[in-house]
Coordinates of N, CA and C in Angstrom, one line a residue:
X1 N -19.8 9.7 -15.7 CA -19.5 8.3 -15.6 C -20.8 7.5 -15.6
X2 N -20.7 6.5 -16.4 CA -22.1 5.4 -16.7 C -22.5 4.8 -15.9
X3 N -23.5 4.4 -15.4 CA -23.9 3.5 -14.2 C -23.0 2.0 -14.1
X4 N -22.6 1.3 -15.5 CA -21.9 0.0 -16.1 C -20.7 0.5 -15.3
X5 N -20.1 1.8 -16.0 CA -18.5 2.2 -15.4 C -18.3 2.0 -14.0
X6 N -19.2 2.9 -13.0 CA -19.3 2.6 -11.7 C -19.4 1.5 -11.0
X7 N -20.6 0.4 -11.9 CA -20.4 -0.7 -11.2 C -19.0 -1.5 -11.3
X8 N -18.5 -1.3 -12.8 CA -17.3 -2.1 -12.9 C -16.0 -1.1 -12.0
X9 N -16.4 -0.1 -11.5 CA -15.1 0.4 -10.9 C -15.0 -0.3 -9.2
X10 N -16.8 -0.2 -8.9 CA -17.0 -0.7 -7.0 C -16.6 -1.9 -7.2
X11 N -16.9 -2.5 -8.4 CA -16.2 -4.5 -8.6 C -14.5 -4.1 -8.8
X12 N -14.0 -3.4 -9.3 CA -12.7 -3.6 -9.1 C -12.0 -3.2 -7.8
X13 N -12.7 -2.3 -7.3 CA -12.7 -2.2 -6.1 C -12.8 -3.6 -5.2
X14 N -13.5 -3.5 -4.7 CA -13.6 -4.9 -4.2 C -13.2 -5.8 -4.6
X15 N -13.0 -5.9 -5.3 CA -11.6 -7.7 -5.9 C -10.7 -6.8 -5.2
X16 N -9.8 -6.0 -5.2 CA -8.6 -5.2 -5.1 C -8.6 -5.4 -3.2
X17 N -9.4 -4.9 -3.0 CA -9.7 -5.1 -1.3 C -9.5 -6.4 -0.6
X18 N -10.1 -7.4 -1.4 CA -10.1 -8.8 -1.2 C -8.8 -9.5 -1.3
X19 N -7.8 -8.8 -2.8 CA -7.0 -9.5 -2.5 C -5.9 -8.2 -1.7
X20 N -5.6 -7.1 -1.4 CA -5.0 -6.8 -0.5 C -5.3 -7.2 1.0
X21 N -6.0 -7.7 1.3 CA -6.6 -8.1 2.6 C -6.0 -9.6 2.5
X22 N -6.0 -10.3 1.6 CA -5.7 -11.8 1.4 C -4.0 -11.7 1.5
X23 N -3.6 -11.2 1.1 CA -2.0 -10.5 0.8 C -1.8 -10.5 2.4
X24 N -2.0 -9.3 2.7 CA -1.7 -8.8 4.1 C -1.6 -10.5 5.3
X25 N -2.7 -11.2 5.0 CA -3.1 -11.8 6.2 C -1.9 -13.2 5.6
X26 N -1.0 -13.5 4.4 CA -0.8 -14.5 4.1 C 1.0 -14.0 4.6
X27 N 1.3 -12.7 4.2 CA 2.0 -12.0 5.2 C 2.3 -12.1 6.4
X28 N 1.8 -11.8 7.0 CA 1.6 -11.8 8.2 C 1.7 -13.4 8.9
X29 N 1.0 -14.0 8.4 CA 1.0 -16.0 8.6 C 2.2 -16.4 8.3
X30 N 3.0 -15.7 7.7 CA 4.3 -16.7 7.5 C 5.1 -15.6 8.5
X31 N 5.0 -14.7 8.4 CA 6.4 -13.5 9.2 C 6.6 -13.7 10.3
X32 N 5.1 -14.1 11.4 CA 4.8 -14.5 12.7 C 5.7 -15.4 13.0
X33 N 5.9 -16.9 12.5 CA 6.9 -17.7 13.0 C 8.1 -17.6 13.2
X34 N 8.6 -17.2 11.9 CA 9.9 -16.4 11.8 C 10.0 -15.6 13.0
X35 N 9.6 -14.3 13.2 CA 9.9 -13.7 14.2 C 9.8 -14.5 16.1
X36 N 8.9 -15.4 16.2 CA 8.9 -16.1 17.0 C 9.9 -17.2 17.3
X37 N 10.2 -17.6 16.6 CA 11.6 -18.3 16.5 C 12.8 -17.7 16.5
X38 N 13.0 -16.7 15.9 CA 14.5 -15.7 16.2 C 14.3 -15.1 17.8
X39 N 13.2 -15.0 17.9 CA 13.3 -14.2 19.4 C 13.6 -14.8 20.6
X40 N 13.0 -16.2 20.3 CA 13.3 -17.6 21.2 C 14.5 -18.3 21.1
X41 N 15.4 -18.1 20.1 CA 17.0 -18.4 19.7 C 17.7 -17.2 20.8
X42 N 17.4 -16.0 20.2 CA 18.2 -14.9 20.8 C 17.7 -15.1 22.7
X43 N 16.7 -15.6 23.1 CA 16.6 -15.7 24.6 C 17.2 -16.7 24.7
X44 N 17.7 -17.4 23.8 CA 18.3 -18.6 24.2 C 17.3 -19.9 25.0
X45 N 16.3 -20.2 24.6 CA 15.2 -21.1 25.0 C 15.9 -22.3 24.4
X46 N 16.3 -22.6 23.0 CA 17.0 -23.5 22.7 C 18.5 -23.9 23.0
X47 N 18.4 -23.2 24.1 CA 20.8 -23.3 24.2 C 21.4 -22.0 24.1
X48 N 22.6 -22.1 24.4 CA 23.3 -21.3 24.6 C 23.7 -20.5 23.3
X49 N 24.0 -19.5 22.9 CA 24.5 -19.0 21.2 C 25.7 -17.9 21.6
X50 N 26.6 -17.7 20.8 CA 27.4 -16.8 20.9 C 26.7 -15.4 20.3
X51 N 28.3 -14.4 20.8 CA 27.6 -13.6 20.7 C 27.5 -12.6 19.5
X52 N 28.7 -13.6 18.2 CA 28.1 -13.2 17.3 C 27.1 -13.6 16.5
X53 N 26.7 -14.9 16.7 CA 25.1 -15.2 16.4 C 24.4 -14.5 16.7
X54 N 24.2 -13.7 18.4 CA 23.3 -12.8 18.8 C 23.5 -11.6 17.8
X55 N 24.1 -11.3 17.8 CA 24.5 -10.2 16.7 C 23.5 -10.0 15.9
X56 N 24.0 -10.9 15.3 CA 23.6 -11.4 13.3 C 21.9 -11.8 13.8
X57 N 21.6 -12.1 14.9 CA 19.8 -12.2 14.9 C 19.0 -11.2 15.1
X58 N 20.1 -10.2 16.0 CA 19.1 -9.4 16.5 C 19.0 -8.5 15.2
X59 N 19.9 -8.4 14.7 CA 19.7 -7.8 12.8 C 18.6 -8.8 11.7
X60 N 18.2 -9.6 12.3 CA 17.1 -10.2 11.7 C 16.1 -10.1 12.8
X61 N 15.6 -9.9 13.8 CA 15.1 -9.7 14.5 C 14.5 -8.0 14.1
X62 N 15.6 -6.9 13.9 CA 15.1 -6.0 13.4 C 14.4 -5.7 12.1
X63 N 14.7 -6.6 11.2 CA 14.0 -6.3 10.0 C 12.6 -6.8 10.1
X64 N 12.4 -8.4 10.7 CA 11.5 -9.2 11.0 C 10.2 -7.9 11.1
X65 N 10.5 -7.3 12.7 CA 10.0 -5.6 13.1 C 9.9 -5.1 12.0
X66 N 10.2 -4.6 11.3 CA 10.0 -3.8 9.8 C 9.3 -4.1 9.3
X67 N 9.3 -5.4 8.6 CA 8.7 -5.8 7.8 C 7.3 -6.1 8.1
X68 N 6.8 -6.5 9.7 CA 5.7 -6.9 10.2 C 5.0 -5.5 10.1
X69 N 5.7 -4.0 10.4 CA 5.4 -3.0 10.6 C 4.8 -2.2 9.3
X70 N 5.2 -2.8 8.2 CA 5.6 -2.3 6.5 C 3.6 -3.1 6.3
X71 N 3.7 -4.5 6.7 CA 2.5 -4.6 6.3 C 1.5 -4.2 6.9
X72 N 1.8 -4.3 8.2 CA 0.5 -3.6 8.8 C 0.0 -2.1 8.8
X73 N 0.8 -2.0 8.0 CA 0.6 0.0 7.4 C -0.1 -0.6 6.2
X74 N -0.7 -1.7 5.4 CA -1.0 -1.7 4.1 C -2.9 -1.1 4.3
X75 N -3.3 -0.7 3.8 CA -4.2 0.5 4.5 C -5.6 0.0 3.1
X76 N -6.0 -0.6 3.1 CA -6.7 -1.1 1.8 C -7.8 -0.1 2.3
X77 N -8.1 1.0 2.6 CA -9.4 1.9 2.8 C -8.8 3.2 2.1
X78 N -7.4 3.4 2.5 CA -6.1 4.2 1.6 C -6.5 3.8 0.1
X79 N -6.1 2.5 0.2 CA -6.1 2.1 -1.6 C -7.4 2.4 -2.2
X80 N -8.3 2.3 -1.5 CA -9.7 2.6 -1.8 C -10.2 4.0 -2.6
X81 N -9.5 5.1 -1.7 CA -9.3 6.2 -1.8 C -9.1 6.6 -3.1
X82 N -7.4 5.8 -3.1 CA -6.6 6.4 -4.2 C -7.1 5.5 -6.1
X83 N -7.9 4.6 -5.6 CA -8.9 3.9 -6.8 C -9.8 4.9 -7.1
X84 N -10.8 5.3 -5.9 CA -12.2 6.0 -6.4 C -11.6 7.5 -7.1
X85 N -10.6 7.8 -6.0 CA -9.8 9.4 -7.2 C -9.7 9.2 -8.3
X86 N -8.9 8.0 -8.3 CA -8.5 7.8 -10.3 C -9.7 7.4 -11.2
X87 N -10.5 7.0 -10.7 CA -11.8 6.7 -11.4 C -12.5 8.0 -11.5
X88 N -13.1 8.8 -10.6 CA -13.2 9.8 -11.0 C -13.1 10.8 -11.8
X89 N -11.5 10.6 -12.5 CA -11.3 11.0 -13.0 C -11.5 11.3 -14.7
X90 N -11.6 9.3 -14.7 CA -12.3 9.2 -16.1 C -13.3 9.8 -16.8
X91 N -13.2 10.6 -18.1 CA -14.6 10.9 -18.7 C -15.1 10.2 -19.6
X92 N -16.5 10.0 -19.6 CA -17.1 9.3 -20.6 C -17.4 10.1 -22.2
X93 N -16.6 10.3 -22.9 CA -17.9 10.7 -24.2 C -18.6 9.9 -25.1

């Protein structure tokens, strides 16, 4: 591998990190509310709710969990990994 290749692989690298990291955090900024609001419905902070509303939130309440859980597994040192492997792999002739 060329010195040019490498540098253009650590540059794709890092744009890739930057925007998985930018991803994650814009994620996360919108999911937070959401979940803070369903949980404050379902304690009923705002009034009273039946209990098939409760129902039907705490099933949004579960996924909310998931999906906060989904991103915070996004592992951009992982992705890193699985970049520098595939690059490696490249041969130059």
């Amino acid at each position: 591998m060329t010195s040019n290749n490498m540098e253009s692989n650590l540059h794709r690298i890092a744009i890739n990190d930057l925007v998985l990291s930018f991803v994650k955090i814009e994620l996360i900024q919108e999911i937070t509310p959401v979940k803070g609001y369903v949980d404050m419905i379902v304690s009923e902070k705002f009034g009273a709710i039946n209990d098939k509303q409760k129902e039907k939130l705490y099933l949004v309440q579960k996924q909310v969990d998931r999906l906060l859980s989904l991103v915070s597994e996004i592992n951009v040192a992982k992705l890193d990994e699985i970049i520098h492997d595939n690059s490696l792999q490249i041969n130059d002739n």
